[in-house]
Amino acid sequence: DGNIKYLKPVPTDALIVASWSSELEQEEFFRKLKLKAKAKTMMTAQVFCQEILCAEFSGSFVAFNE
């Protein structure tokens, strides 16, 4: 599942900042990844262009530890 909000055009290089919904969610993600070699979490990523928020993505992300 995911959601994308396009707020403004991105005419130059962009900075993307990703974050967990809480510190507890982050800790749980890494605990599961270490224990089961895979984990799933909800995250939000924001796209900034010249310090202006241009887009926002939120959704489920999965990681595998090989």
CSV table of C-alpha atoms in Angstrom, one decimal:
chain,number,residue,atom,x,y,z
A,1,ASP,CA,0.0,0.0,0.0
A,2,GLY,CA,1.2,3.5,-0.6
A,3,ASN,CA,0.1,7.1,-1.0
A,4,ILE,CA,1.8,9.9,-3.1
A,5,LYS,CA,1.1,13.6,-2.9
A,6,TYR,CA,2.6,15.7,-5.6
A,7,LEU,CA,2.6,19.3,-4.3
A,8,LYS,CA,5.0,21.2,-6.5
A,9,PRO,CA,7.3,20.6,-9.5
A,10,VAL,CA,10.9,19.5,-8.8
A,11,PRO,CA,12.9,21.7,-11.3
A,12,THR,CA,16.4,21.1,-9.7
A,13,ASP,CA,18.2,18.5,-7.5
A,14,ALA,CA,16.1,17.3,-4.6
A,15,LEU,CA,16.7,16.2,-1.0
A,16,ILE,CA,14.7,13.2,0.1
A,17,VAL,CA,14.1,12.6,3.8
A,18,ALA,CA,12.6,9.3,5.0
A,19,SER,CA,11.3,8.6,8.5
A,20,TRP,CA,9.5,6.1,10.6
A,21,SER,CA,6.2,7.0,12.3
A,22,SER,CA,7.8,6.5,15.7
A,23,GLU,CA,11.0,5.5,17.4
A,24,LEU,CA,9.2,2.3,18.7
A,25,GLU,CA,8.3,1.4,15.1
A,26,GLN,CA,11.9,1.8,14.1
A,27,GLU,CA,13.2,-0.4,17.0
A,28,GLU,CA,10.6,-3.1,16.2
A,29,PHE,CA,11.6,-3.1,12.5
A,30,PHE,CA,15.3,-3.7,13.3
A,31,ARG,CA,14.4,-6.3,15.9
A,32,LYS,CA,12.3,-8.3,13.4
A,33,LEU,CA,15.0,-7.9,10.7
A,34,LYS,CA,17.6,-9.3,13.0
A,35,LEU,CA,15.4,-12.1,14.3
A,36,LYS,CA,13.7,-13.2,11.1
A,37,ALA,CA,16.0,-11.8,8.4
A,38,LYS,CA,13.1,-9.8,7.0
A,39,ALA,CA,10.9,-7.0,8.2
A,40,LYS,CA,8.1,-4.7,7.1
A,41,THR,CA,7.3,-1.1,8.2
A,42,MET,CA,5.4,2.0,7.3
A,43,MET,CA,7.5,4.9,6.3
A,44,THR,CA,7.1,8.5,5.0
A,45,ALA,CA,9.5,10.1,2.5
A,46,GLN,CA,9.4,13.8,1.8
A,47,VAL,CA,11.0,15.4,-1.3
A,48,PHE,CA,12.4,18.8,-0.9
A,49,CYS,CA,13.6,21.2,-3.6
A,50,GLN,CA,15.4,24.3,-2.4
A,51,GLU,CA,13.9,23.7,1.1
A,52,ILE,CA,10.3,23.6,-0.3
A,53,LEU,CA,8.3,20.4,0.2
A,54,CYS,CA,7.4,19.2,-3.3
A,55,ALA,CA,6.2,15.6,-2.8
A,56,GLU,CA,5.4,13.2,0.0
A,57,PHE,CA,5.3,9.4,-0.2
A,58,SER,CA,4.0,7.0,2.4
A,59,GLY,CA,3.7,3.3,2.3
A,60,SER,CA,4.9,-0.1,3.4
A,61,PHE,CA,8.5,-1.0,2.9
A,62,VAL,CA,10.1,-4.4,3.2
A,63,ALA,CA,13.8,-5.2,3.9
A,64,PHE,CA,15.6,-8.5,3.7
A,65,ASN,CA,18.8,-9.4,5.6
A,66,GLU,CA,20.9,-11.8,3.6
